[in-house]
């Protein structure tokens, strides 16, 4: 009986979710794996490595973490990091924020990008 109630609950969630959160379909667990590509340069614990910490990046303005030496391009980009901007940036960092200094060529796989963005959104 208990199981049945849970199934009904999930069914409702899936029926509504595509409309309400169309952009956040990423798989957080997969995103954690994808993030290993970023982790050489980015922590999620607030400490800077080669790149700024990405803790709290979701919903933050680009180039806004105090104490990190961003490129002038990143600071002046005016970007707000959300699903769409993170997706575009991770696909083609140099085209999205011209002149930025992230030494990462981009991520061609759209599912990987969605998953890693979903994971980043949990790093508050
Ligand atoms: C080889 C090092 C390196 C790798 C790998 C890397 N980054 Fe970066 N990243 C940087 C640097 C350096 C910057 C700062 C760029 C600047 O100031 O122009 C940056 C900036 C960023 C920013 C903007 C931060 C802010 O505070 O506005 C985001 C978002 C970001 N990276 C996400 C990622 C993600 C997600 C990955 C993995 C898919 C990744 N990066 C892989 C080095 C890296």
Tab-separated table of C-alpha atoms and ligand atoms in Angstrom, residues 34-42 50-54 57 60-65 68-75 77 79 81 86 89-90 97 99-105 107 116-117 120, ligand 1:
chain	number	residue	atom	x	y	z
A	34	UNK	CA	30.735	15.198	-15.654
A	35	UNK	CA	32.036	17.726	-13.135
A	36	UNK	CA	35.263	15.730	-12.794
A	37	UNK	CA	36.249	17.499	-16.044
A	38	UNK	CA	35.881	20.828	-14.273
A	39	UNK	CA	37.229	19.840	-10.869
A	40	UNK	CA	40.877	20.191	-11.865
A	41	UNK	CA	40.210	23.942	-12.009
A	42	UNK	CA	37.047	24.495	-9.978
A	50	UNK	CA	42.923	27.813	-11.361
A	51	UNK	CA	39.350	28.960	-11.737
A	52	UNK	CA	36.962	30.498	-9.212
A	53	UNK	CA	34.949	28.300	-6.872
A	54	UNK	CA	31.631	27.421	-8.462
A	57	UNK	CA	27.405	29.957	-9.240
A	60	UNK	CA	25.089	34.599	-9.572
A	61	UNK	CA	26.442	37.274	-11.876
A	62	UNK	CA	29.510	36.357	-13.921
A	63	UNK	CA	32.838	37.452	-12.495
A	64	UNK	CA	31.341	38.359	-9.149
A	65	UNK	CA	33.203	36.211	-6.629
A	68	UNK	CA	39.228	35.923	-7.481
A	69	UNK	CA	41.211	37.564	-10.282
A	70	UNK	CA	38.814	37.335	-13.197
A	71	UNK	CA	39.607	38.517	-16.691
A	72	UNK	CA	38.211	41.950	-17.524
A	73	UNK	CA	36.056	40.217	-20.157
A	74	UNK	CA	34.374	37.963	-17.602
A	75	UNK	CA	33.774	40.816	-15.175
A	77	UNK	CA	30.200	40.339	-19.549
A	79	UNK	CA	25.999	37.527	-17.811
A	81	UNK	CA	24.381	32.341	-14.723
A	86	UNK	CA	25.646	28.175	-18.438
A	89	UNK	CA	29.072	29.074	-22.042
A	90	UNK	CA	29.967	25.430	-21.504
A	97	UNK	CA	32.223	35.399	-23.348
A	99	UNK	CA	38.199	37.321	-24.241
A	100	UNK	CA	37.562	35.247	-21.104
A	101	UNK	CA	40.445	33.198	-19.729
A	102	UNK	CA	38.879	29.836	-19.061
A	103	UNK	CA	41.211	27.340	-20.769
A	104	UNK	CA	38.479	24.886	-21.670
A	105	UNK	CA	37.508	24.180	-25.289
A	107	UNK	CA	31.566	20.536	-24.205
A	116	UNK	CA	26.530	19.322	-15.059
A	117	UNK	CA	24.367	22.454	-14.869
A	120	UNK	CA	26.032	23.010	-10.242
B	1	LIG	C1	41.733	24.271	-17.147
B	1	LIG	C2	40.969	24.987	-16.141
B	1	LIG	C3	39.452	25.037	-16.269
B	1	LIG	C4	38.580	24.008	-16.580
B	1	LIG	C5	38.913	22.563	-16.939
B	1	LIG	C6	37.241	24.569	-16.455
B	1	LIG	N1	37.311	25.880	-16.098
B	1	LIG	FE1	35.727	27.123	-15.755
B	1	LIG	N2	37.007	28.681	-15.470
B	1	LIG	C7	38.381	28.612	-15.462
B	1	LIG	C8	38.939	29.935	-15.302
B	1	LIG	C9	40.419	30.287	-15.247
B	1	LIG	C10	37.834	30.811	-15.197
B	1	LIG	C11	37.874	32.337	-15.057
B	1	LIG	C12	37.811	32.924	-16.461
B	1	LIG	C13	37.934	34.425	-16.554
B	1	LIG	O1	38.056	35.119	-15.528
B	1	LIG	O2	37.921	34.902	-17.694
B	1	LIG	C14	36.629	29.989	-15.298
B	1	LIG	C15	35.329	30.483	-15.215
B	1	LIG	C16	34.201	29.696	-15.176
B	1	LIG	C17	32.871	30.181	-14.945
B	1	LIG	C18	32.479	31.616	-14.627
B	1	LIG	C19	32.668	31.800	-13.109
B	1	LIG	C20	32.126	33.089	-12.515
B	1	LIG	O3	32.293	33.262	-11.308
B	1	LIG	O4	31.539	33.893	-13.249
B	1	LIG	C21	32.036	29.109	-14.977
B	1	LIG	C22	30.535	29.102	-14.783
B	1	LIG	C23	32.855	27.955	-15.251
B	1	LIG	N3	34.157	28.343	-15.365
B	1	LIG	C24	32.361	26.663	-15.345
B	1	LIG	C25	33.141	25.559	-15.686
B	1	LIG	C26	32.618	24.218	-15.801
B	1	LIG	C27	31.191	23.811	-15.493
B	1	LIG	C28	33.648	23.436	-16.216
B	1	LIG	C29	33.617	21.950	-16.564
B	1	LIG	C30	32.726	21.579	-17.626
B	1	LIG	C31	34.822	24.280	-16.304
B	1	LIG	N4	34.473	25.554	-15.973
B	1	LIG	C32	36.092	23.839	-16.653
B	1	LIG	C33	39.125	27.449	-15.607
B	1	LIG	C34	38.637	26.209	-15.972
